[in-house]
Short mmCIF file of C-alpha atoms in Angstrom, two decimals:
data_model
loop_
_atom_site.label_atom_id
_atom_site.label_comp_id
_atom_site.label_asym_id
_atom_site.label_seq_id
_atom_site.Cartn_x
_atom_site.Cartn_y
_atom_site.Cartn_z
CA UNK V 1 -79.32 -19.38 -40.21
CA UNK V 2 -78.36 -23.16 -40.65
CA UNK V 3 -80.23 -26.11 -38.63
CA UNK V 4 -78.31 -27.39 -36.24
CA UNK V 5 -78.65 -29.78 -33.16
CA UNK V 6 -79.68 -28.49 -29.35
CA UNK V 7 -77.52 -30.85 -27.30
CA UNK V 8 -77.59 -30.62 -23.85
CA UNK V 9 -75.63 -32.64 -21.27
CA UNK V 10 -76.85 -35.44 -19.67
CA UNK V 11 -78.13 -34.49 -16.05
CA UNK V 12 -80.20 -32.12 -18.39
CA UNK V 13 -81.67 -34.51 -21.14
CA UNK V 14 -81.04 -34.29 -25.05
CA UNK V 15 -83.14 -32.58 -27.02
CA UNK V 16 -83.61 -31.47 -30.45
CA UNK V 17 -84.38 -28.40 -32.20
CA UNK V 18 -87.54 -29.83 -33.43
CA UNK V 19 -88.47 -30.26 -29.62
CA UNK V 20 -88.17 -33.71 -28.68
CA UNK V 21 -86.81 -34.49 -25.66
CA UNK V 22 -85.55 -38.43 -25.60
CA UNK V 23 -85.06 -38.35 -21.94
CA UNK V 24 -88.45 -38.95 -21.71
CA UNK V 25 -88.25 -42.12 -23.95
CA UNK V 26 -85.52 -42.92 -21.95
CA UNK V 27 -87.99 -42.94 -18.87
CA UNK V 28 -90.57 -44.44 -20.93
CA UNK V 29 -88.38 -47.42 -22.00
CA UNK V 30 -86.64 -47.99 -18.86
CA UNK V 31 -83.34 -47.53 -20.47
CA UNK V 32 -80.44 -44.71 -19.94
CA UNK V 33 -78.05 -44.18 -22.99
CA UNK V 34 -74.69 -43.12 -22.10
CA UNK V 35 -74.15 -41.43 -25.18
CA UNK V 36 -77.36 -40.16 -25.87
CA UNK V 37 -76.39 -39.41 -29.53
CA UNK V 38 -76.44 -42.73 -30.41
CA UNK V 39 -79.81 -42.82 -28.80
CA UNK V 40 -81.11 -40.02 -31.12
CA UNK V 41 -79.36 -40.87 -34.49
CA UNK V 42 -81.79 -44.34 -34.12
CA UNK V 43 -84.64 -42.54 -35.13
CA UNK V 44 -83.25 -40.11 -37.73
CA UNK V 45 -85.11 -42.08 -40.98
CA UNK V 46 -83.00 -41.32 -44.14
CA UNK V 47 -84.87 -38.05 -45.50
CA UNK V 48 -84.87 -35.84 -42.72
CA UNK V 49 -80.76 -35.99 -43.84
CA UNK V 50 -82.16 -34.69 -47.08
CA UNK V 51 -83.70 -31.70 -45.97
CA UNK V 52 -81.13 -31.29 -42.78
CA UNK V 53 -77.68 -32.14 -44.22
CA UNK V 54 -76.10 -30.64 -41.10
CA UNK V 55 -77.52 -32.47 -38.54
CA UNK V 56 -75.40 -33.48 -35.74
CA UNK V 57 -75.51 -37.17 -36.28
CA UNK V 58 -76.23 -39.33 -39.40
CA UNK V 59 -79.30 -41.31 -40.14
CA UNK V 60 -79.71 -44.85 -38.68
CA UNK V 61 -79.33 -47.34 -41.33
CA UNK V 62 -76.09 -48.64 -40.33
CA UNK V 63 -77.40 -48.96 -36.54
CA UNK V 64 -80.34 -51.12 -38.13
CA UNK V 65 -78.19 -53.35 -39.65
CA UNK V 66 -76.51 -54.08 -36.37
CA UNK V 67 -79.71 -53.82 -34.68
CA UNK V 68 -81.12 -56.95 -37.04
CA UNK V 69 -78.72 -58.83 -36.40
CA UNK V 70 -78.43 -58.92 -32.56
CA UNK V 71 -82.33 -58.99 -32.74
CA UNK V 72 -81.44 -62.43 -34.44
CA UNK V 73 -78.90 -63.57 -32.32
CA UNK V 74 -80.74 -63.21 -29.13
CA UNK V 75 -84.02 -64.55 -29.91
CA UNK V 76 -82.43 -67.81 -31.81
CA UNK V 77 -80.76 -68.16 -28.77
CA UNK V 78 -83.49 -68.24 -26.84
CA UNK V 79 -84.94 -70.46 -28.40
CA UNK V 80 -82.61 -73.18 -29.06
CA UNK V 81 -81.98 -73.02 -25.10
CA UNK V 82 -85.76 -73.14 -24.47
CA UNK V 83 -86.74 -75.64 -26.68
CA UNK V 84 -84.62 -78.07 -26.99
CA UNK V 85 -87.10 -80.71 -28.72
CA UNK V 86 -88.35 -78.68 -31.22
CA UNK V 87 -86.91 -78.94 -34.53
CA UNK V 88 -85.41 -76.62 -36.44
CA UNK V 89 -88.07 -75.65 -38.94
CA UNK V 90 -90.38 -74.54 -35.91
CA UNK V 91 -88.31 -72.68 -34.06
CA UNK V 92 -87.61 -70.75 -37.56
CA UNK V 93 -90.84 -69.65 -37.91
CA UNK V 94 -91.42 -68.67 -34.03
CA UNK V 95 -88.71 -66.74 -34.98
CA UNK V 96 -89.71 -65.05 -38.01
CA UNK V 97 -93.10 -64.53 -36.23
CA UNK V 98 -90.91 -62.71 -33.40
CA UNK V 99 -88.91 -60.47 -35.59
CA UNK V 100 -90.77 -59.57 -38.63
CA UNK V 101 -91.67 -56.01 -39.28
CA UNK V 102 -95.46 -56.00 -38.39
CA UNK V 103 -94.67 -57.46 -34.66
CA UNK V 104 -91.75 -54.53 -34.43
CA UNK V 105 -93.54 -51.77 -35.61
CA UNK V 106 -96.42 -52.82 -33.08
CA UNK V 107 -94.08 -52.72 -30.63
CA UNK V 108 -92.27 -49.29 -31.64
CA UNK V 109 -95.36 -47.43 -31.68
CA UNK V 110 -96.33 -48.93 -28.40
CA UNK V 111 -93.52 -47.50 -26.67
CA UNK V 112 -93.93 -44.65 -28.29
CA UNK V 113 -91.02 -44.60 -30.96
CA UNK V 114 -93.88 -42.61 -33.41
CA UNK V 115 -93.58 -39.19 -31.59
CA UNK V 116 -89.56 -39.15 -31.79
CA UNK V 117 -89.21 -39.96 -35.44
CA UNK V 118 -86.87 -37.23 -37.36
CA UNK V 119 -88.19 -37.41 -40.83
CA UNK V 120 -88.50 -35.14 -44.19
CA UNK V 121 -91.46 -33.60 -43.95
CA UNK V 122 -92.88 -35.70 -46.94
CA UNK V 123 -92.63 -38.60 -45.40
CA UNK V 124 -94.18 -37.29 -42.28
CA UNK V 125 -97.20 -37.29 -43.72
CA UNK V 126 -97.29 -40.85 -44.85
CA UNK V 127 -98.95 -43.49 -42.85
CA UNK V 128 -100.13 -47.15 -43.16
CA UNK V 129 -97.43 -49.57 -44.31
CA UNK V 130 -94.88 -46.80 -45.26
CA UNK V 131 -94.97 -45.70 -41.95
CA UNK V 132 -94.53 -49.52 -40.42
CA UNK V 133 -92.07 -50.07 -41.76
CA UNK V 134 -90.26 -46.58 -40.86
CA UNK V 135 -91.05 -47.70 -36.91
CA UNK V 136 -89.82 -51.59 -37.62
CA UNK V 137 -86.30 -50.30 -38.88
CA UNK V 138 -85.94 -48.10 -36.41
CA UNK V 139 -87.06 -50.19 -33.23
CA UNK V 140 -83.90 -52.57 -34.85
CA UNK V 141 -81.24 -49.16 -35.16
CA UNK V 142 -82.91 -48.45 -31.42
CA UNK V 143 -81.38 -51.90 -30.69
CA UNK V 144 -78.26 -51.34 -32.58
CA UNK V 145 -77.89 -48.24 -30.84
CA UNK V 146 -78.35 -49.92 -27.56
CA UNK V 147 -76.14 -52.73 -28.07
CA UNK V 148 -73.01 -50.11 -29.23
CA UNK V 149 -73.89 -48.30 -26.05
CA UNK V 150 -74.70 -50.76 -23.42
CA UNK V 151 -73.09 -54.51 -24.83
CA UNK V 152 -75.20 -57.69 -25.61
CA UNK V 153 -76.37 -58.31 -21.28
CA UNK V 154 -78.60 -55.10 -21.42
CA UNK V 155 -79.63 -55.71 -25.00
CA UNK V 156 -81.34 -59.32 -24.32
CA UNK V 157 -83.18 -57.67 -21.29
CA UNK V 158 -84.95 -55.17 -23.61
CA UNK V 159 -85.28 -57.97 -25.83
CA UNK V 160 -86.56 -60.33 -23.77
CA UNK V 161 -88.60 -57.83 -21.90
CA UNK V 162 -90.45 -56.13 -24.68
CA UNK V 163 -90.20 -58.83 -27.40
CA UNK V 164 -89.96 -62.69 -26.24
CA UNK V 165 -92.95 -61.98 -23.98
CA UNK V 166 -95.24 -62.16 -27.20
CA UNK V 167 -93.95 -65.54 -28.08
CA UNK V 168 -96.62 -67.44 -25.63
CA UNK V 169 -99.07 -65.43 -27.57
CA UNK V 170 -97.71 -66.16 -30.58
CA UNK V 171 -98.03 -70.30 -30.22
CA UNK V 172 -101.10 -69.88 -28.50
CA UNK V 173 -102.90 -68.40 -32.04
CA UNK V 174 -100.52 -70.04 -34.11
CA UNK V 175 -99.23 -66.34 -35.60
CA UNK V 176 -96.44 -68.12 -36.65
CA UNK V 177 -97.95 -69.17 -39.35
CA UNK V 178 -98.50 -67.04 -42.71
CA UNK V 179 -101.80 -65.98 -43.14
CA UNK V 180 -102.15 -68.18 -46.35
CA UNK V 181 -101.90 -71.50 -43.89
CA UNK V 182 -103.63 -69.37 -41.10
CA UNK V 183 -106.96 -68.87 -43.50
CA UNK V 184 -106.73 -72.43 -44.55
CA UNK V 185 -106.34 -74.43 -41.71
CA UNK V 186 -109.22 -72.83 -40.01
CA UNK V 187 -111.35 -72.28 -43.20
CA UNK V 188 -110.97 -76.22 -43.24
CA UNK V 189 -111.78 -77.13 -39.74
CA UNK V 190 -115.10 -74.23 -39.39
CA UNK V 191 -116.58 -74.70 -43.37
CA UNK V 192 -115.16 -77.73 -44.53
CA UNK V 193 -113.69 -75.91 -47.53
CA UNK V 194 -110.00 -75.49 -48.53
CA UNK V 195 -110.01 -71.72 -50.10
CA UNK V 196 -108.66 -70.66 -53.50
CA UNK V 197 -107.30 -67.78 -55.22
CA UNK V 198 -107.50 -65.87 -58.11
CA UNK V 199 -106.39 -62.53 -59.84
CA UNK V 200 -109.01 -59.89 -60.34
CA UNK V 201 -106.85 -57.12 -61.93
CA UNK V 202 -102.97 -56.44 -62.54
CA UNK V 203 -102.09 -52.85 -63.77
CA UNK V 204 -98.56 -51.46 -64.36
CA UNK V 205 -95.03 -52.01 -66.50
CA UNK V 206 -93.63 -55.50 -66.59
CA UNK V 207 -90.93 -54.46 -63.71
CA UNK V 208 -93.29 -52.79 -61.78
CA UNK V 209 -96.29 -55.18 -62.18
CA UNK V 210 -99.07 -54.90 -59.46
CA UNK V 211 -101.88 -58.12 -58.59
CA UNK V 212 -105.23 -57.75 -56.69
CA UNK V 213 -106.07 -60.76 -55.94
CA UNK V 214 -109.56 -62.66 -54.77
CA UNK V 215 -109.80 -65.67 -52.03
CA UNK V 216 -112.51 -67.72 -52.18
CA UNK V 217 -114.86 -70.24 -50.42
CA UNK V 218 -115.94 -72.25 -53.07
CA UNK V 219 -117.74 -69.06 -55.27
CA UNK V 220 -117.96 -66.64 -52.57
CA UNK V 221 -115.38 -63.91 -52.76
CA UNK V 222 -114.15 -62.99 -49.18
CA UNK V 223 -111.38 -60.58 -49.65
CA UNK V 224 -109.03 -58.94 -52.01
CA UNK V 225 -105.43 -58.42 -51.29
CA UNK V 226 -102.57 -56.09 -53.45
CA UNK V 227 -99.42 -56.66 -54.05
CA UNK V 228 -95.83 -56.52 -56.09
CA UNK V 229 -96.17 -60.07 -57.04
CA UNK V 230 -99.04 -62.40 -56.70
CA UNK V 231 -97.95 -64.28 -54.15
CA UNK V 232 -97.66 -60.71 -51.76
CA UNK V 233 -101.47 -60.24 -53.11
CA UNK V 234 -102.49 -64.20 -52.06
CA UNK V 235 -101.28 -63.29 -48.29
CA UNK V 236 -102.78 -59.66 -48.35
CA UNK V 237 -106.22 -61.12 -49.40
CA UNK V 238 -105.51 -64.07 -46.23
CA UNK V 239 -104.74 -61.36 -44.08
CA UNK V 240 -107.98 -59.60 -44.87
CA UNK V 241 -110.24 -62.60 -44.84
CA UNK V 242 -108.96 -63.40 -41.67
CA UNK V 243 -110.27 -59.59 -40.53
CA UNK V 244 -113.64 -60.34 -42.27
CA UNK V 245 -114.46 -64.05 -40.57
CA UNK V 246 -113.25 -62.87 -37.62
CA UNK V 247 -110.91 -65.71 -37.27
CA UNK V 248 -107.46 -65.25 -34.88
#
């Protein structure tokens, strides 16, 4: 007997056959989809399509594109209306620091976007980045979804609501910042020492190359950092050192 999808009408929630009942996330949220198929189709991830071909709705890369790019919208516009002074560099990367998938997969599994995820069952079982990056595309099809269902007004209040409030954080620790700049601004103002970097080890084909690479104060090796390219492995091992010092 073929999957298919357990809808029920509205006054009675939507669930799925795989038990998850999205009027709860509704409640959870603060937010009541019209068409709560729109709601769920936000959080079906590519290969649960695979292994359910005839589920109700489709999976939500589409809704993530749209979702990016009223993220975008909203908070730019923010922040050209609230800062006014700033140039245009700055408010760039408050906004990247806003928008970028670490900050919205915090945020999704906050709210609890992890327990509602339709995926294969392989990718399930991931975790770590794989699975960040899963919850950051889906919190932006969430706000696709709730732009199509509600129009731009109710989208800006999640937005600003759930997402702008992290931006006085965000200047106040200077997250805006990579970690590269992060590590060596305040490597520079506690030690006196401007850090450097060097590869310890690359492994794989030419178009698949992989870097670990070292950061350094002076000839002490703080952390190592992997990555697709060595610049990727250069903020990894930032990112780390960061974690070891203890340094915001």
């Amino acid at each position: 007997m073929k999957r298919t999808m357990i809808m029920k009408n509205r006054e009675e929630g939507s669930v799925t056959p795989v038990g998850k009942d999205f009027s709860e996330l509704e409640k959870h949220v603060g937010v009541e989809f019209k068409h709560s198929d729109l709601l769920i189709q936000a959080f079906v991830h590519r290969s649960y399509m695979n292994e359910n071909p005839d589920f109700r709705v489709s999976h939500n890369e589409r809704l993530e594109f749209l979702g990016d790019a009223v993220l975008e919208l909203v908070v730019t516009e923010y922040l050209y209306d609230a800062y006014p002074e700033e140039p245009e560099g700055e408010l760039t990367s408050w906004r990247a620091a806003l928008v970028n998938a670490k900050m919205l997969s915090v945020l999704a599994r906050d709210l609890g976007f992890n327990d509602f995820l339709l995926l294969s069952r392989g990718e399930a079982k991931e975790s770590g980045k794989a699975r960040e990056y899963i919850l950051a595309n889906t919190m932006e099809a969430f706000l696709g979804a709730l732009y199509l269902d509600q129009g731009l007004k109710n989208t800006r209040k999640f937005i600003t609501t759930y997402i702008l409030k992290e931006l006085p954080q965000i200047l106040k620790e200077k997250l805006f910042q990579d970690a590269k700049s992060r590590f060596q601004e305040i490597a520079q103002e506690k030690v006196g020492i401007t850090p450097s970097y060097a590869a310890l080890k690359e492994w794989g084909p030419d178009h698949a190359k992989h870097f670990r690479i070292g950061v350094f104060l002076e000839k002490e090796l703080i952390a190592q950092g992997d990555g697709s390219s060595k610049q990727e492995g250069e903020q990894e091992a930032a990112r780390r050192a960061l974690e070891v010092k203890r340094w915001k």
